[in-house]
Amino acid sequence: MAAAPVKQRSGPGGPRAQLPPCYYEGYLEKRGPKEKASRRLWTCLCGNALFFFNNAKDAHYVEKLDLSGFVSLKDDCSRDRNLEAARLILRMKDGETKLTAPNLESRELWKGFLYSVIDLNVPACLTLLPGQLQMLREVVDKERSRRRTRTPARAPPSPLSVPLVGEIPPCFRPVSRTEAEVLLERHPDCGNMLLRPGRDGCSLAVTTRQDLNGSVFRHYRVTQRDQGGYVIDVENPIPCATLHEVIDALVEKTAGALQPFLLEEPYEENITYVSSNDENGERILHTAPSSPLPRAPALPPKQADRWSTKPLSRSPAPDRRILTSPVPSSPTNPMRRLILSPSPLAQTLNEELKMKLEKRRASQE
């Protein structure tokens, strides 16, 4: 199982030269989350991203998949019309991408390069040759060095650095100018105007988008006045007491053509977590059970001590002539015979004593 050769397809100043270093490349069939059919594309693992080209000679890529949103990578055992093909499911935060390698050996090598770039560590769970493992170690070292020397992109100013006064409108987004344009273009149904921090960190800006043979973006500066309130910096400045009035003024001036951008971001409905398989090292996304945890069994009620020293209430003396018992006549009750009616022998003795007493009374009289 030989690795695909990694060669630059264009000159020193070509588009390929502008990409991160290429660690592995080859043909893969790709089907994204919103695609109905797979496409056979020349795929290059450059830095921490997959770049897709129509063929191996193209200088411009047609798609890019950033691996920073990686969740899991697992084999897809479903059958393909090509019996030698081997499938992979690459799960990202924004959906699943299905990749199909030419054979099982190619799939294992792709998994090795992907794990090495994502984890910055050579995976020990794959069946690879010593030479291939050495290639992965070199890739890990190169990617670590690239990330250390890479110049970090300048982060957009924090909204906290802007001295805001009053309540912040819901259309405020802590994004840069470019990110604001992307948001408005991706979600046209959520509004076409948002408030954001200014590039200088000391002011605010309003970004708008409208359709006129394509997207038309406009940006307006909003500054805070020393005496309080805000002003929209246009040819005829528009003073506003609050940021809410800034948004209302733009809506009114455009007769409602501009509407605040309100994006309701969804929340997860289930608790999920990622775990690794000890046998093959694959990471899988699990869903925690939604049923409530079982409660500990309740202790039985404490029975009264049969030898309790609690004083008994004094009851009136029972009538000796009534020898019935309220205790149920259970065969297992050891006191059953003691509390039932008198035996025949006792009745005979009582009758004899009664007759003797009657004779004695008669004789005395």
mmCIF file of C-alpha atoms in Angstrom:
data_model
loop_
_atom_site.group_PDB
_atom_site.id
_atom_site.type_symbol
_atom_site.label_atom_id
_atom_site.label_comp_id
_atom_site.label_asym_id
_atom_site.label_seq_id
_atom_site.Cartn_x
_atom_site.Cartn_y
_atom_site.Cartn_z
ATOM 1 C CA MET A 1 0.000 0.000 0.000
ATOM 2 C CA ALA A 2 2.034 2.943 -1.288
ATOM 3 C CA ALA A 3 1.288 6.518 -0.452
ATOM 4 C CA ALA A 4 0.073 8.814 -3.165
ATOM 5 C CA PRO A 5 2.875 11.066 -4.405
ATOM 6 C CA VAL A 6 2.647 14.647 -3.248
ATOM 7 C CA LYS A 7 3.730 17.073 -5.972
ATOM 8 C CA GLN A 8 3.075 20.716 -6.673
ATOM 9 C CA ARG A 9 0.824 21.012 -9.716
ATOM 10 C CA SER A 10 1.651 24.645 -10.497
ATOM 11 C CA GLY A 11 4.582 26.973 -10.511
ATOM 12 C CA PRO A 12 6.025 28.797 -7.499
ATOM 13 C CA GLY A 13 3.511 31.613 -7.810
ATOM 14 C CA GLY A 14 0.522 29.480 -8.754
ATOM 15 C CA PRO A 15 -2.637 29.014 -6.698
ATOM 16 C CA ARG A 16 -1.462 25.659 -5.315
ATOM 17 C CA ALA A 17 1.601 27.350 -3.851
ATOM 18 C CA GLN A 18 -0.648 29.563 -1.744
ATOM 19 C CA LEU A 19 -2.121 26.529 0.055
ATOM 20 C CA PRO A 20 -0.640 24.948 3.201
ATOM 21 C CA PRO A 21 1.813 22.071 2.644
ATOM 22 C CA CYS A 22 0.167 19.015 1.098
ATOM 23 C CA TYR A 23 0.619 15.827 3.137
ATOM 24 C CA TYR A 24 -1.459 13.351 1.137
ATOM 25 C CA GLU A 25 -3.615 13.362 -1.989
ATOM 26 C CA GLY A 26 -5.635 11.082 -4.203
ATOM 27 C CA TYR A 27 -9.053 10.533 -5.731
ATOM 28 C CA LEU A 28 -12.027 10.234 -3.350
ATOM 29 C CA GLU A 29 -15.734 10.165 -3.930
ATOM 30 C CA LYS A 30 -17.319 12.894 -1.815
ATOM 31 C CA ARG A 31 -20.908 13.565 -0.804
ATOM 32 C CA GLY A 32 -21.567 16.484 1.524
ATOM 33 C CA PRO A 33 -24.484 16.990 3.949
ATOM 34 C CA LYS A 34 -26.605 18.798 1.343
ATOM 35 C CA GLU A 35 -25.526 16.815 -1.729
ATOM 36 C CA LYS A 36 -27.725 14.083 -3.205
ATOM 37 C CA ALA A 37 -25.012 12.354 -5.243
ATOM 38 C CA SER A 38 -21.316 11.644 -4.826
ATOM 39 C CA ARG A 39 -18.636 13.284 -6.947
ATOM 40 C CA ARG A 40 -15.216 11.889 -7.756
ATOM 41 C CA LEU A 41 -12.730 14.635 -6.859
ATOM 42 C CA TRP A 42 -8.989 14.886 -6.497
ATOM 43 C CA THR A 43 -8.551 15.417 -2.756
ATOM 44 C CA CYS A 44 -5.542 17.024 -1.070
ATOM 45 C CA LEU A 45 -4.887 17.094 2.656
ATOM 46 C CA CYS A 46 -3.157 20.472 3.004
ATOM 47 C CA GLY A 47 -2.460 21.579 6.534
ATOM 48 C CA ASN A 48 -5.598 21.111 8.620
ATOM 49 C CA ALA A 49 -8.047 21.119 5.688
ATOM 50 C CA LEU A 50 -9.187 19.008 2.749
ATOM 51 C CA PHE A 51 -9.116 20.730 -0.661
ATOM 52 C CA PHE A 52 -11.110 19.227 -3.528
ATOM 53 C CA PHE A 53 -10.212 19.650 -7.208
ATOM 54 C CA ASN A 54 -12.026 18.437 -10.304
ATOM 55 C CA ASN A 55 -8.867 16.600 -11.381
ATOM 56 C CA ALA A 56 -5.242 16.242 -10.385
ATOM 57 C CA LYS A 57 -4.019 18.955 -12.781
ATOM 58 C CA ASP A 58 -6.354 21.745 -11.696
ATOM 59 C CA ALA A 59 -4.741 24.677 -9.918
ATOM 60 C CA HIS A 60 -7.941 26.036 -8.336
ATOM 61 C CA TYR A 61 -9.876 23.994 -5.820
ATOM 62 C CA VAL A 62 -13.674 23.774 -6.011
ATOM 63 C CA GLU A 63 -14.364 23.027 -2.327
ATOM 64 C CA LYS A 64 -12.617 23.247 0.993
ATOM 65 C CA LEU A 65 -13.397 21.331 4.194
ATOM 66 C CA ASP A 66 -11.797 22.777 7.324
ATOM 67 C CA LEU A 67 -11.036 20.015 9.834
ATOM 68 C CA SER A 68 -11.140 22.318 12.850
ATOM 69 C CA GLY A 69 -14.806 21.349 13.303
ATOM 70 C CA PHE A 70 -13.969 17.626 13.459
ATOM 71 C CA VAL A 71 -16.242 15.409 15.582
ATOM 72 C CA SER A 72 -15.635 11.795 14.565
ATOM 73 C CA LEU A 73 -14.354 9.527 11.804
ATOM 74 C CA LYS A 74 -15.728 6.029 11.349
ATOM 75 C CA ASP A 75 -15.992 3.324 8.711
ATOM 76 C CA ASP A 76 -19.155 3.012 6.656
ATOM 77 C CA CYS A 77 -19.892 -0.679 6.163
ATOM 78 C CA SER A 78 -22.720 -0.160 3.674
ATOM 79 C CA ARG A 79 -22.211 -1.880 0.326
ATOM 80 C CA ASP A 80 -21.146 -0.001 -2.788
ATOM 81 C CA ARG A 81 -21.617 -0.919 -6.421
ATOM 82 C CA ASN A 82 -17.830 -1.100 -6.540
ATOM 83 C CA LEU A 83 -17.106 -4.092 -4.326
ATOM 84 C CA GLU A 84 -13.506 -2.985 -3.685
ATOM 85 C CA ALA A 85 -14.474 0.516 -2.553
ATOM 86 C CA ALA A 86 -14.262 1.410 1.139
ATOM 87 C CA ARG A 87 -16.357 4.170 2.671
ATOM 88 C CA LEU A 88 -15.750 6.644 5.455
ATOM 89 C CA ILE A 89 -18.081 8.947 7.382
ATOM 90 C CA LEU A 90 -16.406 12.204 8.387
ATOM 91 C CA ARG A 91 -18.651 13.905 10.937
ATOM 92 C CA MET A 92 -18.193 17.647 11.424
ATOM 93 C CA LYS A 93 -20.049 20.127 13.604
ATOM 94 C CA ASP A 94 -22.126 21.254 10.628
ATOM 95 C CA GLY A 95 -22.972 17.788 9.268
ATOM 96 C CA GLU A 96 -21.619 14.545 7.842
ATOM 97 C CA THR A 97 -19.457 14.133 4.752
ATOM 98 C CA LYS A 98 -19.240 10.682 3.174
ATOM 99 C CA LEU A 99 -15.942 9.775 1.526
ATOM 100 C CA THR A 100 -15.262 6.669 -0.574
ATOM 101 C CA ALA A 101 -11.705 5.425 -1.090
ATOM 102 C CA PRO A 102 -10.718 3.043 -3.928
ATOM 103 C CA ASN A 103 -9.981 0.159 -1.532
ATOM 104 C CA LEU A 104 -9.551 -0.793 2.102
ATOM 105 C CA GLU A 105 -5.807 -0.089 2.125
ATOM 106 C CA SER A 106 -6.335 3.423 0.796
ATOM 107 C CA ARG A 107 -9.012 4.062 3.400
ATOM 108 C CA GLU A 108 -6.672 3.029 6.235
ATOM 109 C CA LEU A 109 -3.978 5.390 4.974
ATOM 110 C CA TRP A 110 -6.424 8.281 4.633
ATOM 111 C CA LYS A 111 -7.568 7.641 8.209
ATOM 112 C CA GLY A 112 -3.961 7.662 9.364
ATOM 113 C CA PHE A 113 -3.202 11.027 7.759
ATOM 114 C CA LEU A 114 -6.472 12.576 8.952
ATOM 115 C CA TYR A 115 -5.972 11.467 12.560
ATOM 116 C CA SER A 116 -2.335 12.619 12.490
ATOM 117 C CA VAL A 117 -3.281 16.118 11.348
ATOM 118 C CA ILE A 118 -6.317 16.448 13.621
ATOM 119 C CA ASP A 119 -4.790 14.993 16.813
ATOM 120 C CA LEU A 120 -1.147 15.863 16.042
ATOM 121 C CA ASN A 121 -0.336 12.318 17.042
ATOM 122 C CA VAL A 122 0.283 9.081 15.122
ATOM 123 C CA PRO A 123 -2.699 6.761 15.635
ATOM 124 C CA ALA A 124 -1.767 3.378 17.078
ATOM 125 C CA CYS A 125 -5.046 1.668 16.213
ATOM 126 C CA LEU A 126 -4.496 1.326 12.436
ATOM 127 C CA THR A 127 -2.847 -1.489 10.526
ATOM 128 C CA LEU A 128 -0.014 0.275 8.713
ATOM 129 C CA LEU A 129 3.486 -0.656 7.591
ATOM 130 C CA PRO A 130 6.567 0.726 9.379
ATOM 131 C CA GLY A 131 7.366 3.009 6.453
ATOM 132 C CA GLN A 132 3.866 4.444 6.473
ATOM 133 C CA LEU A 133 4.021 5.054 10.227
ATOM 134 C CA GLN A 134 7.279 6.946 9.662
ATOM 135 C CA MET A 135 5.505 9.140 7.073
ATOM 136 C CA LEU A 136 2.800 9.931 9.603
ATOM 137 C CA ARG A 137 5.391 10.926 12.209
ATOM 138 C CA GLU A 138 6.934 13.335 9.709
ATOM 139 C CA VAL A 139 3.501 14.790 8.966
ATOM 140 C CA VAL A 140 2.848 15.344 12.671
ATOM 141 C CA ASP A 141 6.176 17.164 13.067
ATOM 142 C CA LYS A 142 5.536 19.341 9.993
ATOM 143 C CA GLU A 143 2.019 20.255 11.061
ATOM 144 C CA ARG A 144 3.147 21.133 14.597
ATOM 145 C CA SER A 145 5.895 23.350 13.176
ATOM 146 C CA ARG A 146 3.449 24.970 10.740
ATOM 147 C CA ARG A 147 0.983 25.836 13.498
ATOM 148 C CA ARG A 148 3.714 27.306 15.696
ATOM 149 C CA THR A 149 5.054 29.562 12.950
ATOM 150 C CA ARG A 150 1.688 30.517 11.489
ATOM 151 C CA THR A 151 0.833 34.172 12.062
ATOM 152 C CA PRO A 152 -2.431 34.346 13.939
ATOM 153 C CA ALA A 153 -5.189 36.233 12.178
ATOM 154 C CA ARG A 154 -6.194 39.508 13.709
ATOM 155 C CA ALA A 155 -9.290 39.012 15.780
ATOM 156 C CA PRO A 156 -12.152 41.464 15.363
ATOM 157 C CA PRO A 157 -12.436 44.064 18.119
ATOM 158 C CA SER A 158 -14.305 42.926 21.160
ATOM 159 C CA PRO A 159 -17.685 44.584 21.702
ATOM 160 C CA LEU A 160 -16.619 45.163 25.278
ATOM 161 C CA SER A 161 -14.040 47.709 24.051
ATOM 162 C CA VAL A 162 -16.862 49.830 22.674
ATOM 163 C CA PRO A 163 -18.341 52.132 25.354
ATOM 164 C CA LEU A 164 -21.976 51.281 24.723
ATOM 165 C CA VAL A 165 -24.671 53.245 26.478
ATOM 166 C CA GLY A 166 -28.155 51.902 27.095
ATOM 167 C CA GLU A 167 -29.680 48.628 26.012
ATOM 168 C CA ILE A 168 -28.034 46.796 23.086
ATOM 169 C CA PRO A 169 -30.404 45.936 20.203
ATOM 170 C CA PRO A 170 -30.910 42.237 19.445
ATOM 171 C CA CYS A 171 -29.473 42.731 15.940
ATOM 172 C CA PHE A 172 -26.021 43.430 17.419
ATOM 173 C CA ARG A 173 -23.445 40.765 16.452
ATOM 174 C CA PRO A 174 -19.781 40.773 17.587
ATOM 175 C CA VAL A 175 -18.430 40.080 14.079
ATOM 176 C CA SER A 176 -16.108 41.718 11.570
ATOM 177 C CA ARG A 177 -17.162 43.404 8.334
ATOM 178 C CA THR A 178 -16.558 40.256 6.256
ATOM 179 C CA GLU A 179 -18.329 38.006 8.737
ATOM 180 C CA ALA A 180 -21.295 40.374 8.771
ATOM 181 C CA GLU A 181 -21.615 40.133 4.994
ATOM 182 C CA VAL A 182 -21.462 36.338 5.149
ATOM 183 C CA LEU A 183 -24.153 36.202 7.837
ATOM 184 C CA LEU A 184 -26.529 38.447 5.929
ATOM 185 C CA GLU A 185 -26.009 36.517 2.704
ATOM 186 C CA ARG A 186 -26.453 33.093 4.290
ATOM 187 C CA HIS A 187 -29.617 34.014 6.179
ATOM 188 C CA PRO A 188 -31.611 36.439 4.004
ATOM 189 C CA ASP A 189 -34.872 35.489 5.735
ATOM 190 C CA CYS A 190 -33.588 36.687 9.135
ATOM 191 C CA GLY A 191 -33.226 40.356 8.159
ATOM 192 C CA ASN A 192 -30.785 42.471 6.157
ATOM 193 C CA MET A 193 -29.274 44.887 8.669
ATOM 194 C CA LEU A 194 -27.059 44.226 11.680
ATOM 195 C CA LEU A 195 -25.117 46.284 14.180
ATOM 196 C CA ARG A 196 -21.492 45.346 14.863
ATOM 197 C CA PRO A 197 -18.282 46.719 16.378
ATOM 198 C CA GLY A 198 -16.322 49.149 14.237
ATOM 199 C CA ARG A 199 -12.920 48.259 12.891
ATOM 200 C CA ASP A 200 -11.177 50.836 15.094
ATOM 201 C CA GLY A 201 -12.721 49.433 18.292
ATOM 202 C CA CYS A 202 -13.986 52.881 19.306
ATOM 203 C CA SER A 203 -17.092 53.085 17.170
ATOM 204 C CA LEU A 204 -19.917 50.947 15.861
ATOM 205 C CA ALA A 205 -21.047 50.101 12.350
ATOM 206 C CA VAL A 206 -24.234 49.031 10.615
ATOM 207 C CA THR A 207 -23.919 46.538 7.748
ATOM 208 C CA THR A 208 -26.810 46.125 5.299
ATOM 209 C CA ARG A 209 -27.473 43.813 2.377
ATOM 210 C CA GLN A 210 -29.964 44.194 -0.493
ATOM 211 C CA ASP A 211 -30.513 42.415 -3.804
ATOM 212 C CA LEU A 212 -29.855 44.258 -7.064
ATOM 213 C CA ASN A 213 -28.661 41.743 -9.666
ATOM 214 C CA GLY A 214 -26.747 40.228 -6.776
ATOM 215 C CA SER A 215 -25.841 41.178 -3.224
ATOM 216 C CA VAL A 216 -25.253 44.864 -2.514
ATOM 217 C CA PHE A 217 -23.592 45.594 0.845
ATOM 218 C CA ARG A 218 -23.386 48.954 2.583
ATOM 219 C CA HIS A 219 -21.619 49.919 5.816
ATOM 220 C CA TYR A 220 -22.460 52.933 7.991
ATOM 221 C CA ARG A 221 -20.401 54.272 10.858
ATOM 222 C CA VAL A 222 -22.132 54.965 14.193
ATOM 223 C CA THR A 223 -20.206 57.053 16.727
ATOM 224 C CA GLN A 224 -20.967 57.996 20.287
ATOM 225 C CA ARG A 225 -21.278 61.700 21.071
ATOM 226 C CA ASP A 226 -19.499 63.279 24.019
ATOM 227 C CA GLN A 227 -22.727 64.828 25.278
ATOM 228 C CA GLY A 228 -24.484 61.484 25.122
ATOM 229 C CA GLY A 229 -26.279 59.452 22.501
ATOM 230 C CA TYR A 230 -25.126 58.363 19.065
ATOM 231 C CA VAL A 231 -24.957 59.754 15.549
ATOM 232 C CA ILE A 232 -25.077 57.991 12.157
ATOM 233 C CA ASP A 233 -22.155 59.458 10.177
ATOM 234 C CA VAL A 234 -23.677 60.147 6.773
ATOM 235 C CA GLU A 235 -23.739 63.317 4.651
ATOM 236 C CA ASN A 236 -26.474 64.722 6.892
ATOM 237 C CA PRO A 237 -25.658 63.184 10.302
ATOM 238 C CA ILE A 238 -28.603 61.594 12.074
ATOM 239 C CA PRO A 239 -28.504 62.024 15.876
ATOM 240 C CA CYS A 240 -30.055 59.272 17.991
ATOM 241 C CA ALA A 241 -30.470 59.018 21.737
ATOM 242 C CA THR A 242 -29.992 55.236 21.896
ATOM 243 C CA LEU A 243 -28.814 52.391 19.726
ATOM 244 C CA HIS A 244 -32.421 51.277 19.346
ATOM 245 C CA GLU A 245 -33.170 54.655 17.772
ATOM 246 C CA VAL A 246 -30.250 54.121 15.377
ATOM 247 C CA ILE A 247 -31.902 50.953 14.050
ATOM 248 C CA ASP A 248 -35.356 52.559 14.017
ATOM 249 C CA ALA A 249 -34.038 55.566 12.085
ATOM 250 C CA LEU A 250 -32.571 53.370 9.337
ATOM 251 C CA VAL A 251 -35.801 51.392 9.073
ATOM 252 C CA GLU A 252 -37.803 54.628 8.823
ATOM 253 C CA LYS A 253 -35.463 56.316 6.304
ATOM 254 C CA THR A 254 -35.697 53.285 3.972
ATOM 255 C CA ALA A 255 -39.483 52.862 4.348
ATOM 256 C CA GLY A 256 -38.988 49.449 5.897
ATOM 257 C CA ALA A 257 -36.657 48.120 3.189
ATOM 258 C CA LEU A 258 -34.042 47.539 5.903
ATOM 259 C CA GLN A 259 -35.024 45.187 8.722
ATOM 260 C CA PRO A 260 -32.990 44.174 11.795
ATOM 261 C CA PHE A 261 -31.119 40.875 11.527
ATOM 262 C CA LEU A 262 -32.500 38.425 14.096
ATOM 263 C CA LEU A 263 -30.903 34.983 13.925
ATOM 264 C CA GLU A 264 -32.336 32.484 16.369
ATOM 265 C CA GLU A 265 -29.565 29.992 16.870
ATOM 266 C CA PRO A 266 -30.913 26.522 17.734
ATOM 267 C CA TYR A 267 -29.990 24.708 20.911
ATOM 268 C CA GLU A 268 -29.228 21.022 21.193
ATOM 269 C CA GLU A 269 -32.124 18.790 22.184
ATOM 270 C CA ASN A 270 -29.965 15.919 23.436
ATOM 271 C CA ILE A 271 -26.757 15.622 25.435
ATOM 272 C CA THR A 272 -23.965 14.177 23.296
ATOM 273 C CA TYR A 273 -20.378 13.153 24.031
ATOM 274 C CA VAL A 274 -17.446 11.655 22.117
ATOM 275 C CA SER A 275 -15.710 8.467 23.242
ATOM 276 C CA SER A 276 -12.926 6.326 21.767
ATOM 277 C CA ASN A 277 -13.117 2.618 21.073
ATOM 278 C CA ASP A 278 -10.289 0.858 22.920
ATOM 279 C CA GLU A 279 -10.008 -1.807 20.228
ATOM 280 C CA ASN A 280 -9.831 0.211 16.994
ATOM 281 C CA GLY A 281 -9.372 3.759 18.331
ATOM 282 C CA GLU A 282 -12.330 5.148 16.416
ATOM 283 C CA ARG A 283 -14.092 8.094 18.004
ATOM 284 C CA ILE A 284 -17.871 7.948 18.002
ATOM 285 C CA LEU A 285 -20.472 10.513 18.959
ATOM 286 C CA HIS A 286 -22.908 9.130 21.537
ATOM 287 C CA THR A 287 -26.240 10.458 22.707
ATOM 288 C CA ALA A 288 -26.858 10.339 26.438
ATOM 289 C CA PRO A 289 -30.112 8.645 27.511
ATOM 290 C CA SER A 290 -32.960 11.076 27.931
ATOM 291 C CA SER A 291 -34.832 9.018 30.547
ATOM 292 C CA PRO A 292 -34.361 10.155 34.163
ATOM 293 C CA LEU A 293 -31.862 8.294 36.283
ATOM 294 C CA PRO A 294 -33.378 5.551 38.487
ATOM 295 C CA ARG A 295 -33.875 6.566 42.076
ATOM 296 C CA ALA A 296 -32.625 4.599 45.021
ATOM 297 C CA PRO A 297 -35.292 2.228 46.424
ATOM 298 C CA ALA A 298 -37.139 3.662 49.394
ATOM 299 C CA LEU A 299 -36.553 2.002 52.762
ATOM 300 C CA PRO A 300 -39.503 0.028 54.172
ATOM 301 C CA PRO A 301 -41.388 1.686 57.016
ATOM 302 C CA LYS A 302 -39.942 0.957 60.402
ATOM 303 C CA GLN A 303 -42.028 -1.616 62.291
ATOM 304 C CA ALA A 304 -42.881 -1.164 65.899
ATOM 305 C CA ASP A 305 -40.728 -3.126 68.315
ATOM 306 C CA ARG A 306 -42.681 -6.151 69.557
ATOM 307 C CA TRP A 307 -40.959 -5.787 72.918
ATOM 308 C CA SER A 308 -41.537 -2.075 73.163
ATOM 309 C CA THR A 309 -41.556 -0.678 76.704
ATOM 310 C CA LYS A 310 -44.305 1.776 75.872
ATOM 311 C CA PRO A 311 -46.911 1.548 78.692
ATOM 312 C CA LEU A 312 -50.163 -0.013 77.618
ATOM 313 C CA SER A 313 -53.408 1.781 78.190
ATOM 314 C CA ARG A 314 -55.425 0.320 80.990
ATOM 315 C CA SER A 315 -58.607 -1.321 79.765
ATOM 316 C CA PRO A 316 -61.593 -2.401 81.884
ATOM 317 C CA ALA A 317 -61.590 -5.953 83.244
ATOM 318 C CA PRO A 318 -63.089 -8.361 80.716
ATOM 319 C CA ASP A 319 -66.234 -10.272 81.491
ATOM 320 C CA ARG A 320 -65.059 -13.741 82.468
ATOM 321 C CA ARG A 321 -68.253 -15.232 81.131
ATOM 322 C CA ILE A 322 -67.386 -14.081 77.621
ATOM 323 C CA LEU A 323 -64.431 -16.103 76.439
ATOM 324 C CA THR A 324 -64.501 -15.164 72.761
ATOM 325 C CA SER A 325 -61.359 -13.662 71.256
ATOM 326 C CA PRO A 326 -60.999 -10.936 68.647
ATOM 327 C CA VAL A 327 -57.789 -12.521 67.366
ATOM 328 C CA PRO A 328 -58.352 -14.306 64.045
ATOM 329 C CA SER A 329 -58.293 -18.055 64.244
ATOM 330 C CA SER A 330 -55.171 -18.640 62.166
ATOM 331 C CA PRO A 331 -53.632 -22.122 62.300
ATOM 332 C CA THR A 332 -50.210 -20.556 62.570
ATOM 333 C CA ASN A 333 -51.081 -18.474 65.630
ATOM 334 C CA PRO A 334 -49.457 -20.161 68.684
ATOM 335 C CA MET A 335 -51.916 -18.464 71.083
ATOM 336 C CA ARG A 336 -54.995 -19.798 69.278
ATOM 337 C CA ARG A 337 -55.747 -22.598 71.774
ATOM 338 C CA LEU A 338 -55.284 -20.359 74.795
ATOM 339 C CA ILE A 339 -57.803 -17.768 73.779
ATOM 340 C CA LEU A 340 -60.610 -19.951 72.405
ATOM 341 C CA SER A 341 -63.671 -21.066 74.467
ATOM 342 C CA PRO A 342 -63.090 -23.482 77.506
ATOM 343 C CA SER A 343 -62.488 -27.173 76.910
ATOM 344 C CA PRO A 344 -65.292 -29.837 77.712
ATOM 345 C CA LEU A 345 -63.485 -30.955 80.883
ATOM 346 C CA ALA A 346 -63.539 -27.466 82.297
ATOM 347 C CA GLN A 347 -67.243 -27.167 81.514
ATOM 348 C CA THR A 348 -68.018 -30.464 83.364
ATOM 349 C CA LEU A 349 -66.135 -29.317 86.498
ATOM 350 C CA ASN A 350 -68.013 -26.057 86.499
ATOM 351 C CA GLU A 351 -71.370 -27.850 86.296
ATOM 352 C CA GLU A 352 -70.466 -30.205 89.223
ATOM 353 C CA LEU A 353 -69.403 -27.309 91.425
ATOM 354 C CA LYS A 354 -72.597 -25.479 90.583
ATOM 355 C CA MET A 355 -74.744 -28.529 91.563
ATOM 356 C CA LYS A 356 -72.893 -28.985 94.893
ATOM 357 C CA LEU A 357 -73.426 -25.323 95.749
ATOM 358 C CA GLU A 358 -77.150 -25.630 94.999
ATOM 359 C CA LYS A 359 -77.487 -28.780 97.227
ATOM 360 C CA ARG A 360 -75.685 -27.050 100.079
ATOM 361 C CA ARG A 361 -77.985 -24.059 99.876
ATOM 362 C CA ALA A 362 -81.020 -26.354 99.863
ATOM 363 C CA SER A 363 -79.838 -28.275 102.938
ATOM 364 C CA GLN A 364 -79.175 -25.110 104.871
ATOM 365 C CA GLU A 365 -82.656 -23.881 104.184
#
